[in-house]
């Protein structure tokens, strides 16, 4: 009798502690310290939404398209360094999210994406709104999970956050069948996860670090080539200190901009297809190339056979598979950059090394001669607005202090070339996948991450229309983004390729029937401003910045035939640049 | 010239999906697969996979690194780096009537095969060995006699007392 009593007591106590899968999801996100969930509801996630609505700590940002939810979470992650979170329903919710997931995957952005799924018993049945989400996203996630037992849910979410943020970051997807969100179990969120099959290397091998430092010290024409890994690994400060101490030149990839201050004289600008003359020439003529958190992308190296032909190469990356993938390197170091840079700095100072001053002086003289080409020059007359001028003015009038997001195309390259980034996490763009439609939702994530800072979305009339519906989200959540549309009436980057490589046959690159963006902005409840002539540019930007708490859509009617220079044609050697 | 052949052993979590991650990696990155086998090990939470592939040294370096990067992969080893033993199982059903019956039996004996099923018109032979040995047996047979062939794909293990 007593025995029975006890058992009943215990089981009722257990029952009290049991919570639903949906509650577990919300509790886990809160325990993870998540601020925002970017999402869009639907049948399979309704229990989760029900729980979200019962609390206030965790804020939900309702987007207008699931792609935008993932881009916004992605930009939030890029702006803060924390894990971004998106929540979408099964079937079309999940497939709409795929472009966002692939974008984050290519740029190594830490995300957790929660997708609803049909109930476990219906999986594989072609049930309503069923897709094989785990199958579809397997090649574009760092890892993904299908949760088939509510008892695994909390652990799986913890593991997802751990995987997303550690090692080489990336998006991790957790697919949760609807019945799992109803089933109940006791909740315990683990503090730590240990996986026997996953142990990223953090510290650089001491012997390799020593070799790297010796090689750098032997250089006559050293060149730093640094990438997104510096930003992702929060190593900008360590990098800046080390490079300044050495006095060597440095270039950044598109993803690495802001990793070293653009206004520093040691910075030669971006390298690669639309890199500066001096950066590309310096890489090509270097005798020691120090690649840090960069992955020798084909937009950077051009023809691999002809890439940096005289250089011995040091390469530091947290992902061993980035090393010697495209270019065979001499001193590979696997590790986390913040750590490895500290090790290198220490080894350099302790070894009493310095670069040969005479050689370095000659090297800088050579670089100065390349710089004198002034490869980014353009002329702003009085009748037609040059897109470069708009970006330069944006930089000037924001004091170079804004977060700039961009879409994909010529405007993206001008933003990268002309908005000098002096700090990391200020430049947010889709480099690896090159996703048009990224810019506006990215600006939402960035604005939420940093509400006090000016956030500018530099876009084109083509790209902005790929996620224009998010203007509605911006109104609902009062996001005072400044959209700067470099409206050239062309899919300009396509037009440029057609001009250069398809004998000026402009197949389908002219964008006819454009909307009136000023009216469109107004229809969404925002402010629209239009600049037709060069003299309008500054007043329009000033007005937009004055309207601190409003979203302002600036429509700059720019030169339709302007091209991005320099340009290395795809597959050519980095030194074979088309210059103005 | 054909790129060198490699036998890769992979220890991975015995979870649904792990196999398709490995298979998907090979197809997505355009790596060649000649054979792939998988089964649980003495520790039921771990599976061992053997992949036979071809590729240059640079490609093999990427194959190993990319496999290691998969979250569920515990260990990867290229067995062709050192001394190892390779075995494959073949079951082969052949027409065997009249004088052929004796001939097939003799051939099976030479290759140390075993006849494991018999009808009045056929034999089924079990043969184990390296891929080369199985190929040799096949080419020793008159192709017209072969009814059906099943090969397991290679299993392989390093020589010596240590595990991978
Ligand atoms: C229209 C267009 C034009 C482009 N033109 C150019 C161009 O001219 N120049 C250019 O540079 N790019 C250009 N790109 C971008 C290009 O496609 C690539 O996205 C980019 O070059 C890759 O940058 P990254 O090498 O810095 O690598 P990322 O993609 O940023 O990868 C980061 C690397 O760092 C590593 N890493 C991450 N975290 C750490 C850590 N903590 N410690 C150590 N390592 C870490 C990762 O493993 C990875 O190898 C263009 C893109 C588009 C869409
Ligand atoms: C989703 C998607 N579709 C197609 C492309 C190919 N593409 C790259 S740039 C570009 C043109 C972009 O036009 P716009 O946004 O007006 O920018 P512009 O180049 O004119 O500055 C296109 C179509 C892409 N990058 N992304
Ligand atoms: Mg355009």
GROMACS .gro file of C-alpha atoms in nm, chain A residues 308-493:
model
  186
  308UNK     CA    1   5.142   3.385  -5.713
  309UNK     CA    2   5.408   3.199  -5.911
  310UNK     CA    3   5.705   3.310  -5.700
  311UNK     CA    4   5.549   3.270  -5.359
  312UNK     CA    5   5.602   3.022  -5.086
  313UNK     CA    6   5.274   3.005  -4.901
  314UNK     CA    7   5.173   2.991  -4.535
  315UNK     CA    8   4.807   2.897  -4.490
  316UNK     CA    9   4.614   2.905  -4.164
  317UNK     CA   10   4.261   2.768  -4.158
  318UNK     CA   11   4.043   2.592  -3.904
  319UNK     CA   12   3.917   2.357  -4.175
  320UNK     CA   13   4.190   2.121  -4.300
  321UNK     CA   14   3.996   2.070  -4.623
  322UNK     CA   15   4.044   2.439  -4.714
  323UNK     CA   16   4.420   2.385  -4.708
  324UNK     CA   17   4.591   2.275  -5.028
  325UNK     CA   18   4.250   2.234  -5.193
  326UNK     CA   19   4.322   2.461  -5.488
  327UNK     CA   20   4.678   2.577  -5.431
  328UNK     CA   21   4.948   2.358  -5.278
  329UNK     CA   22   5.090   2.538  -4.975
  330UNK     CA   23   5.432   2.518  -4.809
  331UNK     CA   24   5.342   2.572  -4.443
  332UNK     CA   25   4.990   2.456  -4.354
  333UNK     CA   26   4.857   2.533  -4.007
  334UNK     CA   27   4.523   2.403  -3.886
  335UNK     CA   28   4.374   2.608  -3.607
  336UNK     CA   29   4.156   2.893  -3.493
  337UNK     CA   30   4.294   3.223  -3.615
  338UNK     CA   31   4.262   3.421  -3.294
  339UNK     CA   32   4.472   3.154  -3.127
  340UNK     CA   33   4.719   3.097  -3.411
  341UNK     CA   34   4.778   3.468  -3.465
  342UNK     CA   35   4.859   3.506  -3.098
  343UNK     CA   36   5.101   3.213  -3.129
  344UNK     CA   37   5.261   3.364  -3.439
  345UNK     CA   38   5.290   3.705  -3.278
  346UNK     CA   39   5.457   3.553  -2.975
  347UNK     CA   40   5.696   3.343  -3.182
  348UNK     CA   41   5.784   3.649  -3.389
  349UNK     CA   42   5.860   3.867  -3.089
  350UNK     CA   43   6.040   3.597  -2.893
  351UNK     CA   44   6.253   3.509  -3.194
  352UNK     CA   45   6.348   3.876  -3.231
  353UNK     CA   46   6.256   3.858  -3.598
  354UNK     CA   47   6.207   4.149  -3.830
  355UNK     CA   48   6.164   4.190  -4.200
  356UNK     CA   49   6.471   4.303  -4.393
  357UNK     CA   50   6.426   4.683  -4.395
  358UNK     CA   51   6.601   4.745  -4.728
  359UNK     CA   52   6.398   4.475  -4.906
  360UNK     CA   53   6.077   4.599  -4.747
  361UNK     CA   54   6.150   4.955  -4.857
  362UNK     CA   55   6.208   4.844  -5.216
  363UNK     CA   56   5.888   4.637  -5.202
  364UNK     CA   57   5.685   4.936  -5.084
  365UNK     CA   58   5.836   5.149  -5.363
  366UNK     CA   59   5.723   4.894  -5.615
  367UNK     CA   60   5.377   4.891  -5.458
  368UNK     CA   61   5.361   5.269  -5.467
  369UNK     CA   62   5.424   5.255  -5.842
  370UNK     CA   63   5.133   5.010  -5.886
  371UNK     CA   64   4.916   5.230  -5.667
  372UNK     CA   65   4.993   5.526  -5.888
  373UNK     CA   66   4.783   5.360  -6.160
  374UNK     CA   67   4.487   5.477  -5.951
  375UNK     CA   68   4.287   5.181  -6.080
  376UNK     CA   69   3.957   5.280  -5.914
  377UNK     CA   70   3.942   5.629  -6.061
  378UNK     CA   71   3.623   5.750  -6.226
  379UNK     CA   72   3.500   6.088  -6.336
  380UNK     CA   73   3.185   6.238  -6.198
  381UNK     CA   74   3.051   6.497  -6.448
  382UNK     CA   75   2.740   6.710  -6.390
  383UNK     CA   76   2.478   6.520  -6.582
  384UNK     CA   77   2.485   6.147  -6.502
  385UNK     CA   78   2.534   5.999  -6.156
  386UNK     CA   79   2.826   5.760  -6.129
  387UNK     CA   80   2.746   5.468  -5.899
  388UNK     CA   81   3.092   5.486  -5.742
  389UNK     CA   82   3.020   5.845  -5.642
  390UNK     CA   83   2.707   5.740  -5.455
  391UNK     CA   84   2.901   5.485  -5.251
  392UNK     CA   85   3.177   5.734  -5.180
  393UNK     CA   86   2.921   5.987  -5.059
  394UNK     CA   87   2.752   5.726  -4.842
  395UNK     CA   88   3.087   5.656  -4.683
  396UNK     CA   89   3.161   6.021  -4.631
  397UNK     CA   90   2.822   6.114  -4.486
  398UNK     CA   91   2.807   5.816  -4.249
  399UNK     CA   92   3.166   5.868  -4.140
  400UNK     CA   93   3.242   5.516  -4.262
  401UNK     CA   94   3.060   5.390  -3.956
  402UNK     CA   95   2.754   5.220  -4.100
  403UNK     CA   96   2.683   4.852  -4.140
  404UNK     CA   97   2.653   4.798  -4.513
  405UNK     CA   98   2.467   4.503  -4.657
  406UNK     CA   99   2.451   4.440  -5.026
  407UNK     CA  100   2.291   4.234  -5.294
  408UNK     CA  101   2.474   4.080  -5.586
  409UNK     CA  102   2.605   4.250  -5.896
  410UNK     CA  103   2.801   4.557  -5.991
  411UNK     CA  104   2.666   4.758  -5.698
  412UNK     CA  105   2.810   4.492  -5.464
  413UNK     CA  106   3.156   4.535  -5.612
  414UNK     CA  107   3.136   4.915  -5.594
  415UNK     CA  108   3.024   4.890  -5.234
  416UNK     CA  109   3.324   4.665  -5.161
  417UNK     CA  110   3.567   4.892  -5.346
  418UNK     CA  111   3.444   5.232  -5.231
  419UNK     CA  112   3.301   5.194  -4.881
  420UNK     CA  113   3.624   5.151  -4.687
  421UNK     CA  114   3.556   4.922  -4.392
  422UNK     CA  115   3.768   4.996  -4.089
  423UNK     CA  116   3.613   4.740  -3.857
  424UNK     CA  117   3.491   4.380  -3.885
  425UNK     CA  118   3.123   4.279  -3.906
  426UNK     CA  119   3.028   4.600  -4.088
  427UNK     CA  120   3.023   4.451  -4.438
  428UNK     CA  121   2.759   4.187  -4.490
  429UNK     CA  122   2.717   4.027  -4.831
  430UNK     CA  123   2.672   3.697  -5.007
  431UNK     CA  124   3.012   3.609  -5.154
  432UNK     CA  125   3.019   3.235  -5.207
  433UNK     CA  126   2.671   3.172  -5.342
  434UNK     CA  127   2.619   3.526  -5.477
  435UNK     CA  128   2.252   3.536  -5.383
  436UNK     CA  129   2.052   3.823  -5.533
  437UNK     CA  130   1.782   3.910  -5.282
  438UNK     CA  131   2.016   3.886  -4.985
  439UNK     CA  132   2.058   4.257  -4.916
  440UNK     CA  133   1.727   4.375  -4.773
  441UNK     CA  134   1.656   4.082  -4.538
  442UNK     CA  135   2.022   4.098  -4.434
  443UNK     CA  136   1.976   4.464  -4.345
  444UNK     CA  137   1.683   4.362  -4.121
  445UNK     CA  138   1.897   4.115  -3.929
  446UNK     CA  139   2.179   4.367  -3.899
  447UNK     CA  140   1.950   4.647  -3.782
  448UNK     CA  141   1.800   4.424  -3.513
  449UNK     CA  142   2.150   4.323  -3.407
  450UNK     CA  143   2.262   4.684  -3.378
  451UNK     CA  144   1.956   4.909  -3.347
  452UNK     CA  145   2.152   5.231  -3.293
  453UNK     CA  146   2.376   5.201  -3.595
  454UNK     CA  147   2.297   5.322  -3.945
  455UNK     CA  148   2.235   5.021  -4.167
  456UNK     CA  149   2.257   5.076  -4.541
  457UNK     CA  150   2.148   4.823  -4.799
  458UNK     CA  151   2.336   4.894  -5.121
  459UNK     CA  152   2.138   4.720  -5.390
  460UNK     CA  153   2.041   4.716  -5.757
  461UNK     CA  154   1.699   4.744  -5.915
  462UNK     CA  155   1.729   4.380  -6.016
  463UNK     CA  156   1.829   4.234  -5.680
  464UNK     CA  157   1.598   4.440  -5.462
  465UNK     CA  158   1.299   4.298  -5.645
  466UNK     CA  159   1.394   3.948  -5.536
  467UNK     CA  160   1.292   4.019  -5.176
  468UNK     CA  161   1.113   4.354  -5.200
  469UNK     CA  162   0.820   4.216  -4.998
  470UNK     CA  163   1.035   4.254  -4.687
  471UNK     CA  164   0.962   4.627  -4.692
  472UNK     CA  165   0.647   4.517  -4.515
  473UNK     CA  166   0.845   4.336  -4.243
  474UNK     CA  167   1.054   4.650  -4.199
  475UNK     CA  168   0.743   4.854  -4.129
  476UNK     CA  169   0.598   4.602  -3.886
  477UNK     CA  170   0.919   4.591  -3.685
  478UNK     CA  171   1.008   4.962  -3.737
  479UNK     CA  172   1.346   4.898  -3.892
  480UNK     CA  173   1.488   5.232  -4.014
  481UNK     CA  174   1.708   5.082  -4.287
  482UNK     CA  175   1.848   5.308  -4.558
  483UNK     CA  176   1.811   5.138  -4.895
  484UNK     CA  177   2.048   5.279  -5.157
  485UNK     CA  178   1.942   5.141  -5.494
  486UNK     CA  179   2.202   5.199  -5.765
  487UNK     CA  180   1.941   5.187  -6.037
  488UNK     CA  181   2.112   5.135  -6.372
  489UNK     CA  182   1.809   4.974  -6.541
  490UNK     CA  183   2.024   4.673  -6.617
  491UNK     CA  184   2.121   4.346  -6.463
  492UNK     CA  185   2.443   4.535  -6.474
  493UNK     CA  186   2.690   4.259  -6.391
   0.00000   0.00000   0.00000
